[in-house]
XYZ file of C-alpha atoms in Angstrom:
400
model
C -105.262 -26.795 83.836
C -108.664 -26.305 85.468
C -108.845 -29.025 88.129
C -112.597 -29.555 87.739
C -112.117 -30.456 84.081
C -109.633 -33.294 84.730
C -112.221 -36.060 84.438
C -113.741 -34.390 81.407
C -110.406 -34.543 79.657
C -109.683 -38.152 80.699
C -113.097 -39.168 79.348
C -112.600 -37.305 76.081
C -109.107 -38.777 75.731
C -110.559 -42.279 75.967
C -112.220 -41.790 72.556
C -109.102 -41.540 70.300
C -107.597 -44.357 72.374
C -110.602 -46.616 71.732
C -110.869 -45.685 68.021
C -107.164 -46.374 67.504
C -107.495 -49.753 69.210
C -110.435 -50.601 66.959
C -108.327 -50.256 63.822
C -104.708 -50.881 64.756
C -105.424 -53.936 66.915
C -106.245 -55.836 63.726
C -102.914 -55.155 61.980
C -100.916 -58.024 63.629
C -103.976 -60.290 63.243
C -104.378 -59.831 59.474
C -102.327 -62.920 58.516
C -104.497 -65.093 60.776
C -107.674 -63.548 59.332
C -106.413 -64.223 55.802
C -105.657 -67.815 56.675
C -108.959 -68.474 58.563
C -111.168 -66.905 55.833
C -109.038 -68.249 52.944
C -108.917 -64.852 51.219
C -106.263 -62.928 49.258
C -103.913 -60.327 50.688
C -105.818 -57.623 48.813
C -109.095 -58.778 50.354
C -107.678 -58.814 53.869
C -106.228 -55.328 53.403
C -109.763 -54.100 52.667
C -110.682 -54.830 56.305
C -108.394 -51.933 57.242
C -108.949 -49.760 54.141
C -112.753 -49.694 54.237
C -112.625 -48.292 57.800
C -110.377 -45.395 56.723
C -112.244 -44.627 53.470
C -115.633 -44.370 55.200
C -114.121 -42.148 57.914
C -112.452 -39.844 55.362
C -115.785 -39.255 53.590
C -117.975 -38.814 56.685
C -115.689 -36.862 59.051
C -116.539 -33.413 57.594
C -120.275 -34.251 57.816
C -119.855 -35.242 61.472
C -117.974 -32.024 62.129
C -120.775 -29.974 60.580
C -123.395 -31.794 62.672
C -121.406 -31.234 65.850
C -121.345 -27.486 65.157
C -125.157 -27.556 64.655
C -126.474 -29.924 67.347
C -123.608 -30.272 69.857
C -120.516 -32.407 70.301
C -121.854 -35.064 72.693
C -124.990 -35.582 70.589
C -122.680 -36.683 67.757
C -119.988 -38.509 69.744
C -122.125 -40.829 71.885
C -124.328 -42.229 69.041
C -121.157 -42.620 66.952
C -119.552 -44.728 69.690
C -122.694 -46.857 69.775
C -122.530 -47.411 66.001
C -118.835 -48.261 66.190
C -119.455 -50.785 68.962
C -122.265 -52.409 66.943
C -119.863 -52.654 63.994
C -117.404 -54.585 66.142
C -120.170 -56.965 67.289
C -121.252 -57.560 63.679
C -117.677 -58.399 62.557
C -117.086 -60.576 65.616
C -120.402 -62.483 65.248
C -119.762 -63.078 61.528
C -116.266 -64.406 62.254
C -117.624 -66.711 64.930
C -120.818 -68.021 63.340
C -120.731 -67.741 59.567
C -119.064 -70.058 57.054
C -118.638 -67.239 54.568
C -117.935 -64.364 56.940
C -115.854 -61.961 54.832
C -118.662 -59.782 53.386
C -120.396 -59.392 56.745
C -117.063 -58.544 58.409
C -116.701 -55.708 55.880
C -120.223 -54.527 56.785
C -119.162 -54.401 60.433
C -116.002 -52.504 59.530
C -118.100 -50.106 57.463
C -120.163 -49.370 60.581
C -116.980 -48.931 62.602
C -115.769 -46.376 60.069
C -119.048 -44.451 60.433
C -118.568 -44.476 64.190
C -114.949 -43.416 63.935
C -115.884 -40.461 61.765
C -118.332 -39.133 64.370
C -116.282 -39.860 67.465
C -112.528 -39.318 67.361
C -112.299 -36.142 65.225
C -114.931 -34.297 67.300
C -112.744 -34.430 70.392
C -110.559 -31.623 69.044
C -113.275 -28.978 68.962
C -114.756 -30.375 72.181
C -111.467 -29.729 74.022
C -111.535 -26.200 72.559
C -115.053 -25.751 73.877
C -114.597 -26.913 77.471
C -111.425 -24.979 78.305
C -111.336 -21.194 78.423
C -107.574 -20.562 78.679
C -105.615 -21.166 75.465
C -102.784 -22.744 77.418
C -105.286 -25.273 78.857
C -106.536 -25.986 75.361
C -102.991 -26.643 74.134
C -102.228 -28.906 77.086
C -105.522 -30.742 76.603
C -104.800 -31.336 72.927
C -101.398 -32.677 73.885
C -103.144 -35.214 76.110
C -105.490 -36.142 73.220
C -102.495 -36.739 70.885
C -100.784 -38.697 73.649
C -103.860 -40.886 74.089
C -104.164 -41.393 70.326
C -100.514 -42.430 70.079
C -100.654 -44.576 73.219
C -103.417 -46.508 71.456
C -101.064 -47.083 68.536
C -98.334 -48.212 70.940
C -100.420 -50.860 72.700
C -102.577 -51.918 69.709
C -100.150 -54.355 68.039
C -99.309 -55.977 71.372
C -102.909 -56.178 72.586
C -104.204 -57.397 69.224
C -101.590 -60.140 69.000
C -102.242 -61.191 72.605
C -106.063 -61.410 72.153
C -105.621 -63.360 68.899
C -103.632 -66.033 70.752
C -106.914 -66.920 72.512
C -109.056 -66.934 69.341
C -108.384 -65.048 66.119
C -111.635 -63.015 66.125
C -111.440 -61.918 69.790
C -110.137 -58.405 68.865
C -113.499 -57.762 67.085
C -115.396 -58.551 70.324
C -113.002 -56.600 72.541
C -113.715 -53.341 70.655
C -117.407 -53.007 71.741
C -116.324 -53.455 75.381
C -113.890 -50.515 75.012
C -116.650 -48.457 73.304
C -119.003 -49.147 76.176
C -116.486 -47.864 78.728
C -115.942 -44.705 76.693
C -119.725 -44.180 76.287
C -120.177 -44.392 80.046
C -117.389 -41.932 80.730
C -118.686 -39.461 78.158
C -122.264 -39.728 79.408
C -121.571 -39.357 83.117
C -118.294 -37.420 83.426
C -118.247 -34.888 80.557
C -120.314 -31.801 81.190
C -121.713 -30.211 78.053
C -120.002 -26.887 77.338
C -121.913 -23.676 77.623
C -124.612 -23.469 74.984
C -123.574 -22.154 71.640
C -125.388 -19.355 69.936
C -128.428 -20.308 67.851
C -127.058 -22.056 64.720
C -127.010 -19.993 61.550
C -129.137 -20.923 58.597
C -127.358 -23.473 56.392
C -126.765 -20.914 53.636
C -125.210 -18.469 56.142
C -123.180 -21.286 57.654
C -121.721 -22.264 54.273
C -120.949 -18.644 53.580
C -119.098 -18.326 56.895
C -116.969 -21.407 56.055
C -116.147 -19.877 52.665
C -115.117 -16.638 54.397
C -112.845 -18.575 56.775
C -111.011 -20.207 53.879
C -110.881 -16.898 51.973
C -109.331 -15.146 54.989
C -107.247 -17.955 56.560
C -107.051 -20.517 53.769
C -103.306 -20.214 53.329
C -102.364 -21.359 56.831
C -105.278 -23.768 57.134
C -104.398 -25.562 53.900
C -100.795 -25.702 55.138
C -101.834 -27.339 58.413
C -104.030 -29.847 56.555
C -101.144 -30.801 54.237
C -98.606 -31.171 57.080
C -101.023 -33.284 59.159
C -101.552 -35.553 56.127
C -97.763 -35.832 55.513
C -97.007 -36.662 59.157
C -99.537 -39.524 59.177
C -98.353 -40.675 55.720
C -94.768 -40.932 56.981
C -95.404 -42.607 60.324
C -97.826 -45.229 58.999
C -95.774 -45.849 55.890
C -92.596 -46.310 57.862
C -94.373 -48.615 60.326
C -95.571 -50.703 57.377
C -92.011 -50.839 56.062
C -90.623 -51.788 59.468
C -93.239 -54.472 59.973
C -92.455 -55.998 56.552
C -88.685 -55.816 57.132
C -88.919 -57.403 60.591
C -90.900 -60.357 59.258
C -89.194 -60.899 55.904
C -85.578 -60.189 56.755
C -85.353 -60.940 60.476
C -88.085 -63.532 61.050
C -89.662 -61.492 63.828
C -93.481 -61.634 64.182
C -96.274 -61.793 66.762
C -96.033 -59.990 70.088
C -92.260 -59.443 69.719
C -92.839 -57.578 66.454
C -95.564 -55.538 68.117
C -93.174 -54.469 70.863
C -90.549 -53.344 68.314
C -93.168 -51.447 66.304
C -94.132 -49.681 69.538
C -90.678 -48.059 69.903
C -91.162 -45.091 67.515
C -94.778 -44.771 68.628
C -93.707 -44.579 72.255
C -91.350 -41.696 71.311
C -94.256 -39.991 69.517
C -96.492 -40.492 72.562
C -93.977 -38.959 75.030
C -93.103 -36.114 72.663
C -96.823 -35.249 72.163
C -97.413 -35.081 75.886
C -94.373 -32.862 76.598
C -95.135 -30.569 73.652
C -98.775 -30.129 74.647
C -97.661 -29.108 78.130
C -94.996 -26.732 76.872
C -96.366 -24.827 73.861
C -98.688 -22.598 75.901
C -100.554 -19.839 74.098
C -97.894 -18.414 71.801
C -98.803 -19.164 68.195
C -95.391 -18.259 66.801
C -93.833 -20.744 69.237
C -96.244 -23.407 67.869
C -95.153 -22.603 64.322
C -91.439 -23.003 65.194
C -92.095 -26.215 67.156
C -93.822 -27.608 64.009
C -90.880 -26.532 61.834
C -88.238 -27.999 64.163
C -90.207 -31.235 64.521
C -90.323 -31.559 60.720
C -86.579 -30.869 60.468
C -85.936 -33.752 62.915
C -88.267 -35.928 60.809
C -86.446 -34.979 57.614
C -82.955 -35.688 58.988
C -84.124 -39.011 60.444
C -85.523 -40.291 57.160
C -82.524 -39.030 55.220
C -80.168 -40.953 57.488
C -82.170 -44.191 56.965
C -81.515 -43.923 53.249
C -77.821 -44.707 53.806
C -78.178 -47.856 55.884
C -80.372 -50.963 56.216
C -78.957 -51.803 59.662
C -81.849 -52.560 61.990
C -80.333 -50.507 64.847
C -79.814 -47.460 62.643
C -83.399 -47.831 61.436
C -84.858 -48.056 64.966
C -82.792 -45.126 66.218
C -83.865 -42.967 63.281
C -87.509 -44.021 63.711
C -87.310 -43.120 67.387
C -86.182 -39.646 66.363
C -88.931 -39.506 63.730
C -91.476 -40.214 66.454
C -90.079 -37.315 68.489
C -90.363 -34.995 65.500
C -93.954 -35.941 64.622
C -94.928 -35.902 68.282
C -93.729 -32.321 68.529
C -95.605 -31.208 65.388
C -99.026 -32.775 65.946
C -100.157 -31.041 69.186
C -99.078 -27.686 67.754
C -101.052 -28.339 64.546
C -104.081 -29.307 66.679
C -103.800 -26.186 68.826
C -103.450 -23.821 65.850
C -106.444 -25.185 63.980
C -108.570 -25.346 67.148
C -107.737 -21.980 68.723
C -107.718 -20.090 65.424
C -111.335 -20.838 64.483
C -114.561 -19.555 66.039
C -116.571 -22.072 68.058
C -119.485 -22.083 65.589
C -117.279 -23.353 62.728
C -114.637 -25.160 64.816
C -116.104 -28.676 64.428
C -116.309 -28.429 60.647
C -112.792 -27.063 60.172
C -111.084 -29.452 62.643
C -112.967 -32.363 61.087
C -111.565 -31.491 57.635
C -108.122 -31.518 59.312
C -108.883 -34.943 60.834
C -110.060 -36.209 57.448
C -106.767 -35.161 55.866
C -104.901 -37.044 58.570
C -106.930 -40.152 57.711
C -105.872 -39.669 54.073
C -102.267 -39.915 55.234
C -103.052 -43.048 57.306
C -104.746 -44.725 54.330
C -102.177 -43.749 51.713
C -98.940 -44.444 53.642
C -98.749 -48.272 53.444
C -99.754 -48.695 49.767
C -97.463 -45.914 48.544
C -94.557 -47.233 50.602
C -95.233 -50.696 49.174
C -94.889 -49.288 45.633
C -91.693 -47.389 46.488
C -90.209 -50.463 48.199
C -90.222 -52.227 44.850
C -87.580 -49.826 43.533
C -85.043 -49.744 46.355
C -84.447 -48.857 49.984
C -82.650 -45.682 48.905
C -85.368 -44.522 46.515
C -87.983 -45.062 49.222
C -86.343 -43.009 51.960
C -84.911 -40.259 49.745
C -88.429 -39.806 48.345
C -89.820 -39.620 51.882
C -87.073 -37.159 52.776
C -88.151 -34.936 49.870
C -91.752 -35.027 51.082
C -90.600 -34.089 54.600
C -88.595 -31.132 53.208
C -91.719 -29.938 51.432
C -93.659 -30.112 54.717
C -90.927 -28.203 56.591
C -90.891 -25.451 53.921
C -94.677 -25.191 54.053
C -94.528 -24.780 57.833
C -91.839 -22.111 57.524
C -93.379 -19.957 54.804
C -97.129 -20.671 54.708
C -98.220 -21.016 58.344
C -99.209 -17.537 59.455
C -101.881 -18.097 62.074
C -104.099 -15.243 63.328
C -103.026 -13.547 66.542
C -106.504 -13.721 68.069
C -107.923 -16.842 69.672
C -111.565 -17.857 70.091
C -113.309 -19.352 73.083
């Protein structure tokens, strides 16, 4: 990787880390929030859901703007908005008697910030590196940072909440400020893009991309959504099982939840380093990762033993960790720079759909039986593997 771009990449990687902390840090704190605000379980779940819904809607718009005015001009204001959202939620929790509605307003602002920050890092990595192997390695670092955030979030959130329950809200703006400083001072803007096309011509070019490459792009979008659906759904199941059946909560639960995420983190880093420039290799890595994911979930269906579950989830993390950097590299390297932000943002939006839909759908399936849940998930994973095998046919050319 180009040595002079090391600090650029570290700074960019701070963004998905911070955005992940902003959402996932709250998960172990939700029971305390529910108790302090005297609200229902549905109301407290909205604190997480509203963040994801806003992001899903606004991510494609942020991607379009980043193609038109530049990546940093979208990312830095978005980080500012996200930080303000954290301050609003924290202030409301601290000062207001009836804080719930204002907390949701703050989370709404955080969702706006998340939409314009984290997803834009994918095209930005594609912009700053010239060699495709460097792009792939850089995207592996981004996925590693994203997953590392998920690993430490439950532990950090639970630890901060032991001081005071609303401290995670106030911690988030501090993280945003650090990331803003790194982006402002350490990331050099990539070489200027060509003069933006007229909006009508831009829309036409997007239509042409989907007409020409829609088959493999839709496939990547679907697989990204399924991977996020599975990992967040399974984490929800594991969290519920640990608390209800084993009486494990707090920081100890956070450490156990980090096990499959740590596997995902390590696998993402190794895969990003190893996939290089060969697109067919990326396709087969995705397929093999999904096969590992399928076998892991199928094996869980036959046993409720906690050790079997953790072993299988560790393997699931390896499978998803292998697939994600390859998906990122295909969708980033296969699209021209002028449309890259828009297309990669649609991909990020689909991943958010998986994040948002996993826990509630798993909750519904859990009402039937353990076996129905995991055999259903196995079927979904088989579908994803077949899509990767037969529908992903990326273009041979790459774009700087």
